[in-house]
Amino acid sequence: MHITGDQHLVKKINKSIVLETIKKKSPLSRSQISELTGLHKGTVSSLINELIEEDLVFEIGHGLSSGGRRPVMLLFNQEAGYAIGVNLGVNFILVILTNLQGEVIDEKTTYFEQTSLDVVIPMLIEAIQAMIARAPKTTYGIIGIGIGVPGVLDDKGTILLAPNLGWENVDLHRILTDAFQIPVTIENEANAGAIGEKEFGFGKEDANLIFVSVGIGIGTGILLNGEIYRGASGFSGEMGHFVIETNGKKCKCGSKGCWELYASENALIEQARQFLVDESGDQTLDINTLVAMADSGSARVIHLFNQIGEYIGIGISNIINMFNPELIVIGNRLAVAEKWIKNPIMRIVEQSTFPFIRRQLRISFASPATDSIALGAAYTATKSFFSNTKVWVD
Amino acid sequence: MHITGDQHLVKKINKSIVLETIKKKSPLSRSQISELTGLHKGTVSSLINELIEEDLVFEIGHGLSSGGRRPVMLLFNQEAGYAIGVNLGVNFILVILTNLQGEVIDEKTTYFEQTSLDVVIPMLIEAIQAMIARAPKTTYGIIGIGIGVPGVLDDKGTILLAPNLGWENVDLHRILTDAFQIPVTIENEANAGAIGEKEFGFGKEDANLIFVSVGIGIGTGILLNGEIYRGASGFSGEMGHFVIETNGKKCKCGSKGCWELYASENALIEQARQFLVDESGDQTLDINTLVAMADSGSARVIHLFNQIGEYIGIGISNIINMFNPELIVIGNRLAVAEKWIKNPIMRIVEQSTFPFIRRQLRISFASPATDSIALGAAYTATKSFFSNTKVWVD
DNA sequence: AAACTTTGTTGATCGATTGTATAAATGGGA
DNA sequence: TCCCATTTATACAATCGATCAACAAAGTTT
């Protein structure tokens, strides 16, 4: 069975084009939409009236005349419904509430120490529950819940493996659907980050964007031709296990010389521990501590960041040469060390990539203020809402 | 301006679905097509009649009854037109003539030694001209010319750089369009190979397929979600310049330790030359000679193939971990050494890739009998014919 | 031979875009 | 102030393509 064409499909396509246009360029008049999209005036009129009926668009009043009748300006009704977005981390749960435009209305972070299912799942449900309770009443209510998870998923939303949480075969989709009776979408953390950056971050104009999540390990969210690339078994993006040293250290994945052995938060802390025992006692080492030490001038720590940065740069160079993307965003924990790792990364990238590829390329660090993973997760929920129930074709 | 929907689009979609169904599963009756596609009987009838009118489909006679009126069986008219496919190599021009189904009707190889434009372009034009002259007369005649080129192209069919031919900024599209007044499509060699394997080779069922062209250098054709991936500047697939040894040999690309320094035909021959001067005089070394020597038991050559195979395996492992493809096809010159490099490649891949990724993965060598590059090139011409003038939406 | 099945066509209907005419609102100029 | 061109938006008929239903054609089964 194929997706065959009929008038309903045509209408869905055009309605989605009209709504997208309003979302991106409002305020707009009907006639401007007609010109921008190439659709006939009458078509636009009737579609707009349906969208107003559905409370997704509203009239804001008259605009300025350009020599004739004054246009009626239209706005997207961002507040017709809200979406929940969750970044499920290794020691925290970040829940955000966004409107249909992806603007953050509310947010709350909860921390945990034990990662066992019995502890985390109830906390997760409670956190979402609390956020739903705080959401204002709207036409469509909570239209969906999107979650970003640090692990490998199948296409039905089961977590096959989340090594840093110690989870295996957790049917999170079922658990949350049962708990809330609301559509749930689950996405890998790095993929969600890529989506977030594409929709709300630095990558709005880019069709090819790669989100490099440098945390305990390294994961990558690959967005090609505007869509997440998943591979044959939903398991692409395991770039942490690139071989960058043919005869390097042994990795638990079975290979040798894997990238994340040299360039992750784990690598950083492990190496720091070797010389910091004497330098500063047995304090708990984490990345924020190390950044603080570098800021206050510790040469050894600065040198360590430099080294880690170079290794990150090697992997990123491989990514660049392979994917020739428009944008690379470095996110997750190590992004806070931007100040200390940016230069070595850039230096290596300039050495190891083609000039004509670099010309189309930008590299940036995810802003610590906005959580692109939670934003991306919320966006998947919104998108699913539109494609399943209302407009949108994809 | 977007691609908006109207009835013409609907018809194009459905007509293309009907034709594709016939191409893939003929002989078929109208009613079977209706069931397979989900389209209404009447719709199928009218579309089929148009296709018959256009000479793209014909009735072959009655099929067997299944308890009622006997069906009229339909066939795709593969011979309604022919396409030219060209593999422009570093020392040869292979021209093939295919029907609309991609079956090779005729083929001819011409060899050349000087790669200067003045020599090669006239030869190319003459070779194509000769093939066109030999083609039988059909309804649509020669519907297009497709060319696979070992170099970097822009989106208008200009060769920006073909290092092994010594060409730069050659507007091949214009040259050939002027010469033949027929639609011309130009594609990178490795991309054409990927398309050929997808349509006619081992990859028919696969959406994610990577063609690794191991010749003088290493190029890759990346087919994701059923489409060639080109990257931001049409320049992805430069995987020959992966870094696999962080402190390895210097490469002319400016980096160090690039894959193709260790795993290409160049690497093979260079290393062979070092010890073969004394072993067999100053014969001209090429890959066929080396394969022959291995076949007759030269331990050193066998060991060399083993080593090159292992390095190929390392790069392929990286590709696998990154793309998680269904299929990898190893093509171009080194494919003839399958017997000697297959095992080391496989051994390394098994060591360096995840088991769950391998489960969905096949690795094969391009068959030397069929040239997937020329086939893929011819297919791009056929596809362009259908999408521009007749049915097909993409 | 009658009844049922399968295949394929034909004409009516539906639904969506488009084209044309028209109405409404406005600015510019005589 | 009045008239007209212009811009905006709607209304209604025309058109095109898919679907639906009825029917004809050609079998098979009982």
Short mmCIF file of N, CA and C in Angstrom, two decimals, chain A residues 208-306:
data_model
loop_
_atom_site.label_atom_id
_atom_site.label_comp_id
_atom_site.label_asym_id
_atom_site.label_seq_id
_atom_site.Cartn_x
_atom_site.Cartn_y
_atom_site.Cartn_z
N ASN A 208 21.33 20.57 7.14
CA ASN A 208 22.25 19.54 7.59
C ASN A 208 23.00 20.01 8.82
N LEU A 209 22.67 19.40 9.93
CA LEU A 209 23.13 19.89 11.22
C LEU A 209 23.46 18.70 12.10
N ILE A 210 24.56 18.80 12.83
CA ILE A 210 24.92 17.70 13.70
C ILE A 210 25.14 18.20 15.11
N PHE A 211 24.44 17.57 16.04
CA PHE A 211 24.52 17.93 17.44
C PHE A 211 25.44 16.92 18.11
N VAL A 212 26.55 17.41 18.64
CA VAL A 212 27.51 16.52 19.29
C VAL A 212 27.34 16.67 20.79
N SER A 213 26.83 15.62 21.39
CA SER A 213 26.56 15.65 22.81
C SER A 213 27.75 15.05 23.55
N VAL A 214 28.56 15.92 24.16
CA VAL A 214 29.76 15.44 24.85
C VAL A 214 29.49 15.43 26.35
N GLY A 215 29.18 14.26 26.84
CA GLY A 215 28.93 14.10 28.27
C GLY A 215 29.79 12.97 28.78
N ILE A 216 29.20 12.09 29.59
CA ILE A 216 29.91 10.90 30.07
C ILE A 216 30.52 10.17 28.88
N GLY A 217 29.70 9.96 27.84
CA GLY A 217 30.22 9.44 26.58
C GLY A 217 30.00 10.50 25.51
N ILE A 218 30.03 10.07 24.26
CA ILE A 218 29.75 11.01 23.18
C ILE A 218 28.64 10.44 22.32
N GLY A 219 27.61 11.23 22.11
CA GLY A 219 26.54 10.81 21.21
C GLY A 219 26.34 11.89 20.16
N THR A 220 25.73 11.54 19.06
CA THR A 220 25.53 12.55 18.02
C THR A 220 24.12 12.43 17.45
N GLY A 221 23.51 13.59 17.27
CA GLY A 221 22.21 13.67 16.60
C GLY A 221 22.43 14.19 15.20
N ILE A 222 22.01 13.41 14.23
CA ILE A 222 22.33 13.71 12.84
C ILE A 222 21.07 14.15 12.11
N LEU A 223 21.08 15.36 11.64
CA LEU A 223 19.92 15.88 10.93
C LEU A 223 20.33 16.17 9.49
N LEU A 224 19.83 15.38 8.56
CA LEU A 224 20.22 15.52 7.16
C LEU A 224 18.99 15.78 6.30
N ASN A 225 19.11 16.67 5.36
CA ASN A 225 17.97 17.06 4.54
C ASN A 225 16.77 17.42 5.40
N GLY A 226 17.04 18.02 6.54
CA GLY A 226 15.97 18.48 7.42
C GLY A 226 15.34 17.40 8.27
N GLU A 227 15.85 16.16 8.17
CA GLU A 227 15.25 15.10 8.97
C GLU A 227 16.30 14.33 9.75
N ILE A 228 15.88 13.83 10.91
CA ILE A 228 16.78 12.99 11.68
C ILE A 228 17.10 11.73 10.90
N TYR A 229 18.37 11.42 10.84
CA TYR A 229 18.78 10.19 10.19
C TYR A 229 18.97 9.10 11.25
N ARG A 230 18.34 7.96 11.02
CA ARG A 230 18.34 6.93 12.06
C ARG A 230 19.11 5.67 11.69
N GLY A 231 19.34 5.47 10.42
CA GLY A 231 20.05 4.26 10.03
C GLY A 231 19.16 3.05 9.98
N ALA A 232 19.77 1.93 9.64
CA ALA A 232 19.01 0.71 9.39
C ALA A 232 18.27 0.23 10.62
N SER A 233 18.90 0.33 11.78
CA SER A 233 18.25 -0.22 12.97
C SER A 233 18.05 0.86 14.02
N GLY A 234 17.86 2.07 13.56
CA GLY A 234 17.64 3.17 14.50
C GLY A 234 18.83 3.44 15.38
N PHE A 235 19.99 3.13 14.86
CA PHE A 235 21.15 3.12 15.73
C PHE A 235 22.34 3.80 15.11
N SER A 236 22.11 4.85 14.35
CA SER A 236 23.24 5.59 13.85
C SER A 236 23.73 6.50 14.97
N GLY A 237 24.67 7.32 14.70
CA GLY A 237 25.10 8.31 15.67
C GLY A 237 25.97 7.76 16.78
N GLU A 238 26.46 6.55 16.61
CA GLU A 238 27.37 6.04 17.64
C GLU A 238 28.78 6.46 17.32
N MET A 239 28.96 7.76 17.16
CA MET A 239 30.25 8.23 16.72
C MET A 239 31.25 8.23 17.85
N GLY A 240 30.78 8.06 19.08
CA GLY A 240 31.72 7.94 20.18
C GLY A 240 32.69 6.79 19.95
N HIS A 241 32.30 5.89 19.05
CA HIS A 241 33.16 4.72 18.84
C HIS A 241 33.83 4.70 17.48
N PHE A 242 33.96 5.84 16.88
CA PHE A 242 35.01 6.05 15.90
C PHE A 242 36.34 5.54 16.38
N VAL A 243 37.13 4.99 15.50
CA VAL A 243 38.52 4.70 15.85
C VAL A 243 39.37 5.90 15.45
N ILE A 244 40.01 6.53 16.43
CA ILE A 244 40.91 7.62 16.06
C ILE A 244 42.37 7.28 16.38
N GLU A 245 42.58 6.18 17.08
CA GLU A 245 43.95 5.70 17.29
C GLU A 245 43.94 4.20 17.03
N THR A 246 44.54 3.81 15.91
CA THR A 246 44.41 2.41 15.50
C THR A 246 44.89 1.45 16.58
N ASN A 247 45.96 1.80 17.27
CA ASN A 247 46.43 0.92 18.34
C ASN A 247 46.29 1.59 19.70
N GLY A 248 45.14 2.16 19.92
CA GLY A 248 44.92 2.90 21.16
C GLY A 248 44.40 2.03 22.29
N LYS A 249 43.86 2.71 23.30
CA LYS A 249 43.35 1.99 24.48
C LYS A 249 42.19 1.07 24.11
N LYS A 250 42.05 0.02 24.89
CA LYS A 250 40.92 -0.87 24.68
C LYS A 250 39.63 -0.22 25.19
N CYS A 251 38.56 -0.43 24.45
CA CYS A 251 37.27 0.14 24.83
C CYS A 251 36.33 -1.00 25.23
N LYS A 252 35.38 -0.72 26.10
CA LYS A 252 34.45 -1.79 26.51
C LYS A 252 33.56 -2.23 25.36
N CYS A 253 33.54 -1.43 24.25
CA CYS A 253 32.73 -1.84 23.10
C CYS A 253 33.41 -2.94 22.32
N GLY A 254 34.66 -3.28 22.66
CA GLY A 254 35.34 -4.36 21.96
C GLY A 254 36.40 -3.87 21.01
N SER A 255 36.34 -2.59 20.68
CA SER A 255 37.30 -2.04 19.74
C SER A 255 38.45 -1.37 20.47
N LYS A 256 39.35 -0.74 19.72
CA LYS A 256 40.47 -0.05 20.33
C LYS A 256 40.54 1.38 19.82
N GLY A 257 40.91 2.31 20.67
CA GLY A 257 41.18 3.66 20.23
C GLY A 257 39.95 4.50 19.93
N CYS A 258 38.82 4.17 20.57
CA CYS A 258 37.59 4.88 20.29
C CYS A 258 37.67 6.34 20.76
N TRP A 259 36.99 7.18 19.99
CA TRP A 259 37.01 8.62 20.23
C TRP A 259 36.66 8.98 21.67
N GLU A 260 35.60 8.40 22.20
CA GLU A 260 35.12 8.85 23.50
C GLU A 260 36.06 8.46 24.64
N LEU A 261 37.04 7.57 24.36
CA LEU A 261 38.05 7.29 25.37
C LEU A 261 38.98 8.48 25.58
N TYR A 262 39.02 9.37 24.58
CA TYR A 262 39.97 10.48 24.63
C TYR A 262 39.32 11.84 24.78
N ALA A 263 38.01 11.90 24.53
CA ALA A 263 37.41 13.22 24.36
C ALA A 263 36.16 13.46 25.19
N SER A 264 35.79 12.57 26.08
CA SER A 264 34.53 12.74 26.81
C SER A 264 34.79 13.32 28.20
N GLU A 265 33.72 13.57 28.92
CA GLU A 265 33.80 14.02 30.30
C GLU A 265 34.53 12.96 31.15
N ASN A 266 34.22 11.72 30.88
CA ASN A 266 34.90 10.63 31.59
C ASN A 266 36.41 10.73 31.43
N ALA A 267 36.85 10.90 30.18
CA ALA A 267 38.29 10.98 29.92
C ALA A 267 38.90 12.15 30.68
N LEU A 268 38.20 13.26 30.66
CA LEU A 268 38.68 14.46 31.34
C LEU A 268 38.90 14.20 32.82
N ILE A 269 37.87 13.66 33.45
CA ILE A 269 37.91 13.51 34.90
C ILE A 269 38.92 12.45 35.32
N GLU A 270 38.97 11.39 34.53
CA GLU A 270 39.91 10.33 34.84
C GLU A 270 41.36 10.84 34.84
N GLN A 271 41.65 11.62 33.83
CA GLN A 271 43.01 12.14 33.73
C GLN A 271 43.28 13.21 34.78
N ALA A 272 42.27 13.98 35.07
CA ALA A 272 42.45 15.02 36.09
C ALA A 272 42.75 14.38 37.44
N ARG A 273 42.06 13.29 37.69
CA ARG A 273 42.21 12.63 38.99
C ARG A 273 43.64 12.19 39.25
N GLN A 274 44.33 11.82 38.17
CA GLN A 274 45.69 11.31 38.31
C GLN A 274 46.64 12.32 38.96
N PHE A 275 46.48 13.57 38.62
CA PHE A 275 47.44 14.53 39.19
C PHE A 275 46.81 15.44 40.24
N LEU A 276 45.49 15.38 40.39
CA LEU A 276 44.86 16.30 41.32
C LEU A 276 44.77 15.75 42.73
N VAL A 277 45.07 14.47 42.88
CA VAL A 277 45.02 13.91 44.22
C VAL A 277 45.93 14.70 45.15
N ASP A 278 47.14 14.96 44.67
CA ASP A 278 48.06 15.71 45.52
C ASP A 278 47.82 17.22 45.44
N GLU A 279 47.41 17.70 44.31
CA GLU A 279 47.30 19.15 44.15
C GLU A 279 46.17 19.75 44.99
N SER A 280 45.09 19.00 45.19
CA SER A 280 43.95 19.62 45.86
C SER A 280 43.17 18.67 46.74
N GLY A 281 43.83 17.65 47.22
CA GLY A 281 43.13 16.73 48.10
C GLY A 281 42.14 15.87 47.37
N ASP A 282 41.29 15.15 48.10
CA ASP A 282 40.38 14.21 47.46
C ASP A 282 38.97 14.78 47.26
N GLN A 283 38.92 15.98 46.76
CA GLN A 283 37.61 16.59 46.54
C GLN A 283 36.84 15.83 45.44
N THR A 284 35.54 16.03 45.41
CA THR A 284 34.76 15.41 44.34
C THR A 284 35.02 16.19 43.07
N LEU A 285 35.48 15.47 42.08
CA LEU A 285 35.83 16.13 40.83
C LEU A 285 34.63 16.17 39.91
N ASP A 286 34.26 17.34 39.48
CA ASP A 286 33.33 17.38 38.36
C ASP A 286 33.74 18.50 37.43
N ILE A 287 33.03 18.62 36.35
CA ILE A 287 33.50 19.52 35.29
C ILE A 287 33.47 20.96 35.73
N ASN A 288 32.48 21.32 36.55
CA ASN A 288 32.42 22.71 37.01
C ASN A 288 33.63 23.06 37.87
N THR A 289 34.03 22.13 38.74
CA THR A 289 35.23 22.34 39.53
C THR A 289 36.44 22.59 38.65
N LEU A 290 36.56 21.76 37.62
CA LEU A 290 37.73 21.88 36.75
C LEU A 290 37.74 23.19 35.99
N VAL A 291 36.56 23.61 35.56
CA VAL A 291 36.48 24.90 34.86
C VAL A 291 36.91 26.01 35.81
N ALA A 292 36.45 25.93 37.06
CA ALA A 292 36.82 26.94 38.04
C ALA A 292 38.33 26.95 38.25
N MET A 293 38.95 25.78 38.33
CA MET A 293 40.39 25.71 38.51
C MET A 293 41.13 26.32 37.33
N ALA A 294 40.61 26.04 36.12
CA ALA A 294 41.25 26.63 34.95
C ALA A 294 41.10 28.14 34.99
N ASP A 295 39.92 28.61 35.35
CA ASP A 295 39.69 30.05 35.43
C ASP A 295 40.66 30.72 36.39
N SER A 296 41.00 30.00 37.47
CA SER A 296 41.91 30.62 38.44
C SER A 296 43.37 30.31 38.13
N GLY A 297 43.62 29.76 36.96
CA GLY A 297 44.99 29.73 36.46
C GLY A 297 45.77 28.44 36.61
N SER A 298 45.12 27.32 36.95
CA SER A 298 45.87 26.08 37.08
C SER A 298 46.39 25.61 35.72
N ALA A 299 47.69 25.65 35.56
CA ALA A 299 48.30 25.34 34.27
C ALA A 299 48.00 23.91 33.83
N ARG A 300 48.04 23.00 34.82
CA ARG A 300 47.85 21.59 34.46
C ARG A 300 46.42 21.35 33.95
N VAL A 301 45.47 22.01 34.59
CA VAL A 301 44.07 21.82 34.16
C VAL A 301 43.85 22.46 32.80
N ILE A 302 44.43 23.64 32.61
CA ILE A 302 44.30 24.29 31.31
C ILE A 302 44.89 23.41 30.21
N HIS A 303 46.04 22.85 30.52
CA HIS A 303 46.67 21.97 29.55
C HIS A 303 45.80 20.75 29.27
N LEU A 304 45.16 20.24 30.30
CA LEU A 304 44.28 19.08 30.13
C LEU A 304 43.09 19.43 29.24
N PHE A 305 42.47 20.59 29.49
CA PHE A 305 41.37 21.02 28.64
C PHE A 305 41.83 21.16 27.19
N ASN A 306 43.02 21.69 27.04
CA ASN A 306 43.57 21.86 25.71
C ASN A 306 43.68 20.53 24.98
#
